[in-house]
Amino acid sequence: MATRKSPAVRKVAIVGGNRIPFARSNGPYSRASNQDMFTAALDGLVSRFSLQGEVIGEVAAGAVLKHSKDFNLARESVLGSKLSPATPASDVQMACGTGLQAVINVAHKIALGEIDSAIAGGVDTTSDAPLAVNADLRQILVQLNAAKTLADRLKLVAKIRPGHIVPEIPRNAEPRTGLSMGEHAALTAKVWDITREAQDELAATSHRNLAAAYDRGFFDDLVTPFLKLTRDQNLRPDSSVEKLAKLKPVYGGPDGTMTAGNSTPLTDGASTVLLATEQWAKAHNLPVLAYLTFSQTAAVDYVHGDEGLLMAPAYAVPRMLERAGLTLQDFDFYEIHEAFASQVLATLKAWEDPAFAKEKLGLDAPLGSIDRTKLNVNGSSLAAGHPFAATGGRIVATLAKLLNEKGSGRGLISICAAGGQGVTAILEK
Ligand SMILES: CC(=O)SCCNC(=O)CCNC(=O)[C@H](O)C(C)(C)COP(=O)(O)OP(=O)(O)OC[C@H]1O[C@@H](n2cnc3c(N)ncnc32)[C@H](O)[C@@H]1OP(=O)(O)O
């Protein structure tokens, strides 16, 4: 008779990551598809860790903007990669939190013993956004497909009008409010009184830190050149506060504080992360850079309530800290995704605010301030760019490597996402 076994929770190791350099929208990757880019990021990981022909427990990944032909983008990318075709794959979608949520999904499977290894990641392209035909034309085309005679077909073709040719273009906006991410962030910036100067300072620091990290070779084993690009194209090492101060507001009207310089640009790119049990890593002679120890998601009602669209991490992090028995100050590194400089600063301000702590979080005292020298020390999305679903993988791989370099410590990841959601995690060495 078989002996019943209880699932044991196992430690989840981050072995390492890989990504292609991030490109500006309609730039060098304008003819590359999500599959091309994600397969390139996968194969970069495969060659880095000698995984050719390997059966991985699962590949989980996603894209925020997907063509219908990419109904299972992760699986198609696996089939196009050097991994064994016997590697299962699933698609994940949590807007800008997709990459980190993919990491968390497979981490849970590893922890519960379902799989021993996994690759998580994400990809996005705004250059190859899925344009759709308008609804009227779609109806005619469907009928045309079913028409039995030439006469019927000609009758239907005659119904097509010039206006039908206008495609439906995906908008970078919340369907329930009609406002773009930037317009929502501008409202939050006003509520939290985030100054232009503070935003430009954060943006300049992001560029400075990312440039320094490239210069010291930090990304030599994290970024695989793709289509002749060797560094993130958005990176401007000379992006000073003085230069940023000259840019015109793009959100929040003529008096707005948000510009093209302190907002992330539209970006194309892909990232991957290899996760495993300690035993699997050891058996494959691979390192353990760090462990994923906690994760937490949250969502806010930005439609009916007074919450900022990108403020969900302000709720997820305190819940996670409570579960982990940690304070906000117990970290060596903070990786806070820079969708907009104003959103990072609003989140930090919320954690410092006694009224927010009491009224929104139900806490007696605020979480407090962080040591800003530990924030995004190798740059973040303002400098690297933000190919929506690829950002989580970039951050996890960067933080795991940072912790491994330090030899000990703990890092906090916080990613805000469209739809009023937030995905957060803790990595520890
Ligand atoms: C959960 C989330 O993550 S939500 C976030 C999702 N992402 C988004 O919403 C993307 C938002 N970003 C955008 O839509 C666009 O990038 C915008 C609207 C902000 C800006 O678009 P554009 O105007 O096309 O930007 P563009 O790159 O041309 O920059 C405008 C100007 O600023 C300058 N500029 C931009 N960045 C910098 C910088 N860091 N330093 C100095 N100058 C800069 C450019 O050189 C350009 O100057 P020019 O007009 O003299 O050529």
Tab-separated table of C-alpha atoms and ligand atoms in Angstrom:
chain	number	residue	atom	x	y	z
A	1	MET	CA	0.000	0.000	0.000
A	2	ALA	CA	1.280	3.501	-0.867
A	3	THR	CA	2.277	5.715	2.048
A	4	ARG	CA	0.453	9.078	2.136
A	5	LYS	CA	2.831	12.044	2.125
A	6	SER	CA	2.223	15.654	3.205
A	7	PRO	CA	3.527	18.413	1.029
A	8	ALA	CA	6.681	19.925	2.500
A	9	VAL	CA	7.475	23.583	1.921
A	10	ARG	CA	10.859	23.798	0.230
A	11	LYS	CA	13.207	26.763	-0.115
A	12	VAL	CA	13.008	28.521	-3.480
A	13	ALA	CA	16.397	29.511	-4.881
A	14	ILE	CA	17.023	32.170	-7.497
A	15	VAL	CA	19.804	30.776	-9.684
A	16	GLY	CA	20.138	33.763	-12.000
A	17	GLY	CA	18.541	35.752	-14.736
A	18	ASN	CA	18.968	37.009	-18.229
A	19	ARG	CA	17.427	39.665	-20.391
A	20	ILE	CA	17.926	41.345	-23.697
A	21	PRO	CA	18.760	45.071	-23.577
A	22	PHE	CA	15.577	47.114	-23.461
A	23	ALA	CA	14.847	49.184	-26.575
A	24	ARG	CA	12.771	52.283	-27.089
A	25	SER	CA	9.420	51.698	-28.784
A	26	ASN	CA	9.616	51.743	-32.591
A	27	GLY	CA	13.385	51.478	-32.341
A	28	PRO	CA	15.752	48.582	-33.048
A	29	TYR	CA	13.232	45.887	-32.082
A	30	SER	CA	10.373	47.320	-34.125
A	31	ARG	CA	10.300	44.242	-36.362
A	32	ALA	CA	10.758	41.738	-33.509
A	33	SER	CA	7.712	39.971	-32.075
A	34	ASN	CA	7.077	39.089	-28.435
A	35	GLN	CA	8.025	35.496	-29.335
A	36	ASP	CA	11.297	36.573	-30.963
A	37	MET	CA	12.300	38.609	-27.927
A	38	PHE	CA	11.201	36.144	-25.251
A	39	THR	CA	12.874	33.254	-27.095
A	40	ALA	CA	16.093	35.317	-27.250
A	41	ALA	CA	15.926	35.988	-23.500
A	42	LEU	CA	15.205	32.273	-22.859
A	43	ASP	CA	18.069	31.108	-25.049
A	44	GLY	CA	20.415	33.574	-23.365
A	45	LEU	CA	19.506	31.934	-20.052
A	46	VAL	CA	19.877	28.454	-21.575
A	47	SER	CA	23.410	29.143	-22.783
A	48	ARG	CA	24.404	30.936	-19.565
A	49	PHE	CA	23.413	27.949	-17.425
A	50	SER	CA	24.014	25.151	-19.979
A	51	LEU	CA	20.366	24.117	-20.113
A	52	GLN	CA	20.357	22.940	-23.749
A	53	GLY	CA	17.862	20.084	-24.112
A	54	GLU	CA	16.950	20.294	-20.406
A	55	VAL	CA	13.404	19.552	-19.256
A	56	ILE	CA	12.527	22.442	-16.922
A	57	GLY	CA	9.621	21.959	-14.474
A	58	GLU	CA	7.709	24.882	-15.958
A	59	VAL	CA	8.200	28.107	-17.867
A	60	ALA	CA	5.742	30.815	-16.799
A	61	ALA	CA	5.714	34.134	-18.556
A	62	GLY	CA	3.450	36.689	-20.093
A	63	ALA	CA	2.996	39.848	-22.058
A	64	VAL	CA	0.628	42.700	-21.375
A	65	LEU	CA	0.062	43.326	-25.093
A	66	LYS	CA	-0.438	40.078	-27.000
A	67	HIS	CA	-1.488	39.111	-30.484
A	68	SER	CA	-4.123	36.364	-30.610
A	69	LYS	CA	-1.552	34.120	-32.338
A	70	ASP	CA	0.362	34.262	-29.026
A	71	PHE	CA	-2.434	32.580	-27.070
A	72	ASN	CA	0.231	30.571	-25.266
A	73	LEU	CA	3.255	32.755	-25.772
A	74	ALA	CA	5.363	30.966	-23.153
A	75	ARG	CA	4.801	27.534	-24.688
A	76	GLU	CA	5.475	28.745	-28.237
A	77	SER	CA	8.674	30.413	-27.044
A	78	VAL	CA	9.784	27.178	-25.337
A	79	LEU	CA	9.180	25.285	-28.582
A	80	GLY	CA	11.308	27.849	-30.405
A	81	SER	CA	14.086	27.723	-27.794
A	82	LYS	CA	16.913	25.303	-27.033
A	83	LEU	CA	15.060	23.876	-24.015
A	84	SER	CA	13.560	20.413	-24.283
A	85	PRO	CA	10.113	20.534	-25.947
A	86	ALA	CA	8.975	18.406	-22.985
A	87	THR	CA	9.101	21.567	-20.832
A	88	PRO	CA	5.545	22.699	-19.970
A	89	ALA	CA	4.739	26.389	-20.125
A	90	SER	CA	1.950	28.707	-19.058
A	91	ASP	CA	1.021	32.331	-19.696
A	92	VAL	CA	0.538	34.803	-16.846
A	93	GLN	CA	-1.057	38.255	-16.991
A	94	MET	CA	-1.018	40.810	-14.179
A	95	ALA	CA	-0.225	43.953	-16.181
A	96	CYS	CA	3.112	45.465	-15.134
A	97	GLY	CA	3.266	42.942	-12.273
A	98	THR	CA	3.270	40.019	-14.730
A	99	GLY	CA	6.983	39.171	-14.563
A	100	LEU	CA	7.097	39.130	-10.764
A	101	GLN	CA	3.776	37.278	-10.547
A	102	ALA	CA	5.201	34.643	-12.918
A	103	VAL	CA	8.191	34.269	-10.556
A	104	ILE	CA	5.820	33.900	-7.598
A	105	ASN	CA	3.584	31.353	-9.382
A	106	VAL	CA	6.449	29.007	-10.173
A	107	ALA	CA	8.090	29.621	-6.781
A	108	HIS	CA	4.936	28.305	-5.117
A	109	LYS	CA	5.059	25.165	-7.289
A	110	ILE	CA	8.704	24.620	-6.339
A	111	ALA	CA	7.942	25.244	-2.661
A	112	LEU	CA	5.119	22.702	-2.717
A	113	GLY	CA	7.213	20.040	-4.426
A	114	GLU	CA	5.356	19.992	-7.738
A	115	ILE	CA	8.440	20.973	-9.733
A	116	ASP	CA	12.166	21.285	-8.994
A	117	SER	CA	13.106	23.969	-11.500
A	118	ALA	CA	11.348	26.769	-13.349
A	119	ILE	CA	11.907	29.740	-15.584
A	120	ALA	CA	9.761	32.822	-15.124
A	121	GLY	CA	9.725	36.017	-17.077
A	122	GLY	CA	7.957	38.354	-19.374
A	123	VAL	CA	8.120	40.298	-22.569
A	124	ASP	CA	6.399	43.241	-24.166
A	125	THR	CA	6.530	45.294	-27.284
A	126	THR	CA	4.641	48.477	-27.953
A	127	SER	CA	6.172	48.551	-31.453
A	128	ASP	CA	4.271	45.412	-32.459
A	129	ALA	CA	1.083	46.203	-30.539
A	130	PRO	CA	-1.886	44.064	-31.634
A	131	LEU	CA	-3.950	46.282	-33.911
A	132	ALA	CA	-7.470	44.954	-34.420
A	133	VAL	CA	-9.947	45.619	-37.188
A	134	ASN	CA	-12.977	47.616	-36.076
A	135	ALA	CA	-16.121	45.784	-34.975
A	136	ASP	CA	-18.164	46.525	-38.120
A	137	LEU	CA	-15.416	45.298	-40.436
A	138	ARG	CA	-14.930	42.218	-38.269
A	139	GLN	CA	-18.598	41.320	-38.705
A	140	ILE	CA	-18.368	41.698	-42.494
A	141	LEU	CA	-15.186	39.590	-42.607
A	142	VAL	CA	-16.746	36.816	-40.529
A	143	GLN	CA	-19.788	36.754	-42.834
A	144	LEU	CA	-17.475	36.853	-45.857
A	145	ASN	CA	-15.697	33.785	-44.572
A	146	ALA	CA	-19.005	31.925	-44.306
A	147	ALA	CA	-20.485	33.184	-47.626
A	148	LYS	CA	-21.262	30.330	-50.037
A	149	THR	CA	-21.478	32.086	-53.414
A	150	LEU	CA	-19.430	34.667	-55.280
A	151	ALA	CA	-22.500	36.926	-55.431
A	152	ASP	CA	-22.894	36.806	-51.639
A	153	ARG	CA	-19.197	37.570	-51.212
A	154	LEU	CA	-19.353	40.547	-53.604
A	155	LYS	CA	-22.427	41.903	-51.768
A	156	LEU	CA	-20.518	41.801	-48.503
A	157	VAL	CA	-17.354	43.357	-49.981
A	158	ALA	CA	-19.514	46.217	-51.283
A	159	LYS	CA	-20.478	47.000	-47.665
A	160	ILE	CA	-16.874	47.877	-46.741
A	161	ARG	CA	-16.448	51.641	-46.252
A	162	PRO	CA	-13.207	53.659	-45.923
A	163	GLY	CA	-13.985	54.232	-42.216
A	164	HIS	CA	-13.859	50.461	-41.656
A	165	ILE	CA	-10.138	50.452	-42.374
A	166	VAL	CA	-9.337	52.492	-39.240
A	167	PRO	CA	-7.838	49.919	-36.832
A	168	GLU	CA	-8.543	49.586	-33.117
A	169	ILE	CA	-5.302	50.524	-31.378
A	170	PRO	CA	-4.732	49.377	-27.779
A	171	ARG	CA	-4.665	52.463	-25.544
A	172	ASN	CA	-2.322	52.881	-22.616
A	173	ALA	CA	-5.345	53.759	-20.501
A	174	GLU	CA	-7.551	52.299	-17.802
A	175	PRO	CA	-10.772	51.058	-19.440
A	176	ARG	CA	-12.895	52.109	-16.440
A	177	THR	CA	-11.696	55.692	-16.170
A	178	GLY	CA	-10.387	56.412	-19.670
A	179	LEU	CA	-7.320	57.993	-18.060
A	180	SER	CA	-3.803	56.938	-19.013
A	181	MET	CA	-1.394	55.570	-16.401
A	182	GLY	CA	0.408	58.913	-16.493
A	183	GLU	CA	-2.791	60.906	-15.986
A	184	HIS	CA	-3.670	58.720	-12.997
A	185	ALA	CA	-0.160	59.140	-11.579
A	186	ALA	CA	-0.446	62.919	-12.008
A	187	LEU	CA	-3.592	62.914	-9.838
A	188	THR	CA	-1.735	60.923	-7.166
A	189	ALA	CA	1.267	63.260	-7.395
A	190	LYS	CA	-1.046	66.179	-6.578
A	191	VAL	CA	-2.650	64.379	-3.624
A	192	TRP	CA	0.759	63.558	-2.146
A	193	ASP	CA	2.289	66.912	-3.101
A	194	ILE	CA	5.211	65.397	-4.997
A	195	THR	CA	7.458	68.145	-6.344
A	196	ARG	CA	8.965	68.341	-9.819
A	197	GLU	CA	12.427	68.703	-8.276
A	198	ALA	CA	12.097	65.472	-6.265
A	199	GLN	CA	10.900	63.596	-9.382
A	200	ASP	CA	13.736	64.876	-11.545
A	201	GLU	CA	16.258	64.019	-8.831
A	202	LEU	CA	14.941	60.432	-8.692
A	203	ALA	CA	15.080	60.152	-12.503
A	204	ALA	CA	18.637	61.511	-12.709
A	205	THR	CA	19.735	59.079	-9.961
A	206	SER	CA	18.180	56.154	-11.852
A	207	HIS	CA	20.193	57.011	-14.997
A	208	ARG	CA	23.381	57.603	-12.987
A	209	ASN	CA	23.035	54.296	-11.120
A	210	LEU	CA	22.223	52.235	-14.214
A	211	ALA	CA	25.126	53.770	-16.162
A	212	ALA	CA	27.524	53.044	-13.278
A	213	ALA	CA	26.272	49.449	-13.046
A	214	TYR	CA	26.890	48.876	-16.777
A	215	ASP	CA	30.306	50.533	-16.507
A	216	ARG	CA	31.409	48.298	-13.637
A	217	GLY	CA	30.293	45.210	-15.580
A	218	PHE	CA	27.372	44.356	-13.288
A	219	PHE	CA	25.204	43.450	-16.282
A	220	ASP	CA	27.861	41.496	-18.196
A	221	ASP	CA	26.257	38.228	-17.106
A	222	LEU	CA	22.655	39.438	-16.972
A	223	VAL	CA	22.116	41.014	-20.386
A	224	THR	CA	22.503	39.217	-23.736
A	225	PRO	CA	23.014	41.550	-26.734
A	226	PHE	CA	20.118	41.344	-29.202
A	227	LEU	CA	19.770	42.865	-32.680
A	228	LYS	CA	23.040	44.786	-32.187
A	229	LEU	CA	21.828	46.459	-28.980
A	230	THR	CA	24.232	45.908	-26.067
A	231	ARG	CA	22.826	48.351	-23.476
A	232	ASP	CA	19.378	49.635	-22.605
A	233	GLN	CA	18.670	52.203	-25.266
A	234	ASN	CA	16.829	54.613	-23.003
A	235	LEU	CA	19.854	55.025	-20.714
A	236	ARG	CA	21.198	58.597	-20.778
A	237	PRO	CA	24.258	58.794	-18.534
A	238	ASP	CA	24.247	62.588	-19.009
A	239	SER	CA	20.645	62.960	-17.819
A	240	SER	CA	21.161	65.649	-15.149
A	241	VAL	CA	18.612	67.369	-12.938
A	242	GLU	CA	19.323	70.582	-14.871
A	243	LYS	CA	18.497	68.946	-18.230
A	244	LEU	CA	15.421	67.228	-16.821
A	245	ALA	CA	14.177	70.531	-15.372
A	246	LYS	CA	13.900	71.949	-18.905
A	247	LEU	CA	11.378	69.351	-20.136
A	248	LYS	CA	7.733	70.291	-20.571
A	249	PRO	CA	5.010	68.575	-18.508
A	250	VAL	CA	3.297	65.690	-20.314
A	251	TYR	CA	0.679	64.809	-17.683
A	252	GLY	CA	-1.378	66.922	-15.276
A	253	GLY	CA	-1.832	69.944	-17.527
A	254	PRO	CA	0.499	72.900	-18.119
A	255	ASP	CA	1.351	73.115	-14.396
A	256	GLY	CA	1.966	69.379	-14.151
A	257	THR	CA	5.180	68.021	-12.673
A	258	MET	CA	5.510	64.876	-14.794
A	259	THR	CA	7.653	64.916	-17.954
A	260	ALA	CA	9.057	62.465	-20.513
A	261	GLY	CA	12.196	62.417	-18.339
A	262	ASN	CA	10.586	61.466	-15.018
A	263	SER	CA	8.127	58.992	-16.625
A	264	THR	CA	9.083	55.625	-18.091
A	265	PRO	CA	9.224	55.546	-21.881
A	266	LEU	CA	7.301	53.045	-24.000
A	267	THR	CA	9.754	50.153	-24.307
A	268	ASP	CA	10.333	46.767	-25.998
A	269	GLY	CA	12.170	43.952	-24.197
A	270	ALA	CA	12.168	40.558	-22.481
A	271	SER	CA	13.568	39.009	-19.308
A	272	THR	CA	13.901	35.563	-17.716
A	273	VAL	CA	14.791	34.180	-14.269
A	274	LEU	CA	15.844	30.620	-13.362
A	275	LEU	CA	14.444	29.315	-10.074
A	276	ALA	CA	15.018	25.912	-8.478
A	277	THR	CA	15.312	23.893	-5.320
A	278	GLU	CA	18.721	23.966	-3.666
A	279	GLN	CA	19.146	20.281	-4.607
A	280	TRP	CA	18.417	20.905	-8.291
A	281	ALA	CA	20.854	23.820	-8.391
A	282	LYS	CA	23.537	21.711	-6.705
A	283	ALA	CA	22.969	18.751	-9.006
A	284	HIS	CA	23.383	21.066	-11.998
A	285	ASN	CA	26.453	22.713	-10.501
A	286	LEU	CA	24.670	26.062	-10.478
A	287	PRO	CA	24.822	28.815	-7.840
A	288	VAL	CA	22.091	29.977	-5.489
A	289	LEU	CA	22.150	33.774	-5.583
A	290	ALA	CA	19.272	34.338	-3.152
A	291	TYR	CA	15.986	32.870	-1.950
A	292	LEU	CA	12.485	34.124	-2.582
A	293	THR	CA	11.001	34.080	0.916
A	294	PHE	CA	7.792	36.125	0.870
A	295	SER	CA	5.380	37.595	-1.645
A	296	GLN	CA	2.161	39.561	-1.448
A	297	THR	CA	-0.304	41.133	-3.816
A	298	ALA	CA	-2.902	43.828	-3.177
A	299	ALA	CA	-5.415	45.843	-5.159
A	300	VAL	CA	-7.042	49.233	-4.613
A	301	ASP	CA	-10.419	50.611	-5.675
A	302	TYR	CA	-9.195	53.459	-7.856
A	303	VAL	CA	-12.520	53.503	-9.739
A	304	HIS	CA	-14.941	54.384	-6.910
A	305	GLY	CA	-12.610	55.161	-4.030
A	306	ASP	CA	-10.035	57.889	-3.448
A	307	GLU	CA	-7.077	55.570	-4.053
A	308	GLY	CA	-4.321	56.291	-6.541
A	309	LEU	CA	-4.207	53.778	-9.401
A	310	LEU	CA	-0.582	52.818	-8.712
A	311	MET	CA	-0.751	52.803	-4.903
A	312	ALA	CA	-1.535	49.104	-4.292
A	313	PRO	CA	2.076	48.285	-3.243
A	314	ALA	CA	1.590	50.729	-0.339
A	315	TYR	CA	-0.907	48.143	0.971
A	316	ALA	CA	0.826	44.930	-0.109
A	317	VAL	CA	4.153	45.731	1.530
A	318	PRO	CA	2.855	46.287	5.117
A	319	ARG	CA	0.869	43.032	4.906
A	320	MET	CA	3.977	41.190	3.740
A	321	LEU	CA	6.162	42.803	6.419
A	322	GLU	CA	3.711	41.727	9.098
A	323	ARG	CA	3.733	38.137	7.844
A	324	ALA	CA	7.537	38.175	7.669
A	325	GLY	CA	7.963	39.816	11.088
A	326	LEU	CA	10.042	42.600	9.530
A	327	THR	CA	9.991	46.386	9.497
A	328	LEU	CA	10.432	48.551	6.411
A	329	GLN	CA	13.914	49.420	7.642
A	330	ASP	CA	15.100	45.760	7.789
A	331	PHE	CA	16.325	45.748	4.171
A	332	ASP	CA	19.675	46.202	2.461
A	333	PHE	CA	18.124	46.988	-0.919
A	334	TYR	CA	14.790	48.374	-2.098
A	335	GLU	CA	13.780	47.659	-5.691
A	336	ILE	CA	10.759	49.856	-6.309
A	337	HIS	CA	9.634	49.784	-9.945
A	338	GLU	CA	9.761	53.310	-11.338
A	339	ALA	CA	6.643	53.508	-13.503
A	340	PHE	CA	6.860	57.227	-12.810
A	341	ALA	CA	9.158	59.020	-10.373
A	342	SER	CA	6.051	60.534	-8.777
A	343	GLN	CA	4.560	57.086	-8.034
A	344	VAL	CA	7.736	55.915	-6.245
A	345	LEU	CA	7.772	59.109	-4.177
A	346	ALA	CA	4.043	58.918	-3.392
A	347	THR	CA	4.465	55.321	-2.189
A	348	LEU	CA	7.404	56.292	0.043
A	349	LYS	CA	5.408	59.257	1.387
A	350	ALA	CA	2.404	57.038	2.141
A	351	TRP	CA	4.611	54.718	4.205
A	352	GLU	CA	5.851	57.752	6.171
A	353	ASP	CA	2.399	59.206	6.762
A	354	PRO	CA	0.730	58.672	10.195
A	355	ALA	CA	-2.767	59.332	8.790
A	356	PHE	CA	-2.290	56.795	5.954
A	357	ALA	CA	-1.011	54.260	8.491
A	358	LYS	CA	-4.006	54.763	10.760
A	359	GLU	CA	-6.853	55.280	8.329
A	360	LYS	CA	-5.800	53.065	5.415
A	361	LEU	CA	-3.530	50.431	6.922
A	362	GLY	CA	-5.092	50.243	10.396
A	363	LEU	CA	-1.671	50.639	12.005
A	364	ASP	CA	-0.774	52.672	15.114
A	365	ALA	CA	2.376	54.070	13.505
A	366	PRO	CA	3.611	54.633	9.946
A	367	LEU	CA	6.097	52.243	8.382
A	368	GLY	CA	8.626	55.088	8.329
A	369	SER	CA	11.328	56.205	5.904
A	370	ILE	CA	13.814	54.137	4.001
A	371	ASP	CA	17.503	54.859	3.536
A	372	ARG	CA	17.337	56.335	0.033
A	373	THR	CA	20.914	55.253	-0.753
A	374	LYS	CA	19.587	51.666	-0.766
A	375	LEU	CA	16.876	52.424	-3.345
A	376	ASN	CA	17.286	51.103	-6.914
A	377	VAL	CA	21.059	51.140	-6.511
A	378	ASN	CA	21.646	49.846	-10.047
A	379	GLY	CA	18.983	52.027	-11.636
A	380	SER	CA	15.427	51.073	-12.453
A	381	SER	CA	12.696	51.554	-15.020
A	382	LEU	CA	13.143	55.323	-15.546
A	383	ALA	CA	16.592	54.632	-16.967
A	384	ALA	CA	16.316	51.047	-18.251
A	385	GLY	CA	12.848	51.507	-19.693
A	386	HIS	CA	9.773	49.466	-18.863
A	387	PRO	CA	8.638	46.723	-21.275
A	388	PHE	CA	5.654	46.066	-19.009
A	389	ALA	CA	5.763	42.290	-18.345
A	390	ALA	CA	9.568	42.138	-18.569
A	391	THR	CA	10.201	44.474	-15.645
A	392	GLY	CA	9.629	41.896	-12.884
A	393	GLY	CA	12.275	39.543	-14.286
A	394	ARG	CA	14.748	42.406	-14.651
A	395	ILE	CA	14.238	43.366	-11.020
A	396	VAL	CA	14.370	39.843	-9.543
A	397	ALA	CA	17.596	38.997	-11.403
A	398	THR	CA	19.199	42.327	-10.473
A	399	LEU	CA	18.309	42.043	-6.799
A	400	ALA	CA	19.369	38.377	-6.511
A	401	LYS	CA	22.753	39.272	-7.987
A	402	LEU	CA	23.117	42.270	-5.680
A	403	LEU	CA	22.415	40.106	-2.631
A	404	ASN	CA	24.871	37.478	-3.850
A	405	GLU	CA	27.565	40.114	-4.346
A	406	LYS	CA	26.973	41.412	-0.820
A	407	GLY	CA	27.052	37.864	0.525
A	408	SER	CA	24.121	38.340	2.897
A	409	GLY	CA	21.077	40.481	3.410
A	410	ARG	CA	17.570	41.118	2.252
A	411	GLY	CA	15.846	43.040	-0.519
A	412	LEU	CA	12.314	44.307	-1.005
A	413	ILE	CA	10.625	44.323	-4.425
A	414	SER	CA	7.592	46.484	-5.074
A	415	ILE	CA	5.844	46.687	-8.437
A	416	CYS	CA	2.715	48.705	-9.171
A	417	ALA	CA	0.469	47.591	-11.998
A	418	ALA	CA	-2.397	48.818	-14.138
A	419	GLY	CA	-5.832	47.868	-12.860
A	420	GLY	CA	-4.898	49.198	-9.409
A	421	GLN	CA	-2.801	46.188	-8.450
A	422	GLY	CA	0.531	45.687	-6.730
A	423	VAL	CA	2.912	42.715	-6.617
A	424	THR	CA	5.644	42.621	-3.980
A	425	ALA	CA	8.233	40.133	-2.751
A	426	ILE	CA	11.204	39.648	-0.464
A	427	LEU	CA	14.492	38.062	-1.554
A	428	GLU	CA	17.046	36.965	1.063
A	429	LYS	CA	20.572	35.647	0.943
B	1	LIG	C1	2.310	50.255	-13.691
B	1	LIG	C2	3.128	50.999	-14.694
B	1	LIG	O1	4.281	50.730	-14.881
B	1	LIG	S1	2.352	52.275	-15.475
B	1	LIG	C3	3.509	52.884	-16.633
B	1	LIG	C4	3.210	52.371	-17.982
B	1	LIG	N1	4.000	53.111	-18.961
B	1	LIG	C5	3.565	54.239	-19.505
B	1	LIG	O2	2.485	54.710	-19.220
B	1	LIG	C6	4.486	54.898	-20.494
B	1	LIG	C7	4.415	56.359	-20.343
B	1	LIG	N2	5.298	57.030	-21.284
B	1	LIG	C8	4.878	57.529	-22.460
B	1	LIG	O3	3.747	57.327	-22.891
B	1	LIG	C9	5.834	58.387	-23.236
B	1	LIG	O4	7.147	57.969	-23.000
B	1	LIG	C10	5.702	59.899	-22.840
B	1	LIG	C11	4.300	60.381	-23.229
B	1	LIG	C12	5.917	60.111	-21.354
B	1	LIG	C13	6.764	60.717	-23.558
B	1	LIG	O5	6.711	60.448	-24.906
B	1	LIG	P1	7.551	61.302	-25.955
B	1	LIG	O6	7.134	62.717	-25.904
B	1	LIG	O7	7.472	60.575	-27.244
B	1	LIG	O8	9.017	61.197	-25.350
B	1	LIG	P2	10.388	61.520	-25.993
B	1	LIG	O9	11.277	60.373	-25.831
B	1	LIG	O10	10.224	62.084	-27.385
B	1	LIG	O11	10.926	62.655	-25.038
B	1	LIG	C14	10.450	63.988	-25.115
B	1	LIG	C15	11.639	64.907	-24.935
B	1	LIG	O12	12.191	64.700	-23.644
B	1	LIG	C16	13.580	64.446	-23.759
B	1	LIG	N3	13.954	63.507	-22.698
B	1	LIG	C17	13.337	62.345	-22.374
B	1	LIG	N4	13.974	61.762	-21.360
B	1	LIG	C18	14.999	62.562	-21.021
B	1	LIG	C19	16.016	62.478	-20.052
B	1	LIG	N5	16.075	61.456	-19.209
B	1	LIG	N6	16.923	63.456	-19.984
B	1	LIG	C20	16.864	64.524	-20.836
B	1	LIG	N7	15.910	64.655	-21.787
B	1	LIG	C21	14.990	63.679	-21.878
B	1	LIG	C22	13.745	63.852	-25.140
B	1	LIG	O13	15.049	64.019	-25.626
B	1	LIG	C23	12.758	64.632	-25.934
B	1	LIG	O14	13.343	65.882	-26.252
B	1	LIG	P3	13.118	66.547	-27.701
B	1	LIG	O15	11.637	66.793	-27.781
B	1	LIG	O16	13.948	67.762	-27.645
B	1	LIG	O17	13.560	65.511	-28.685
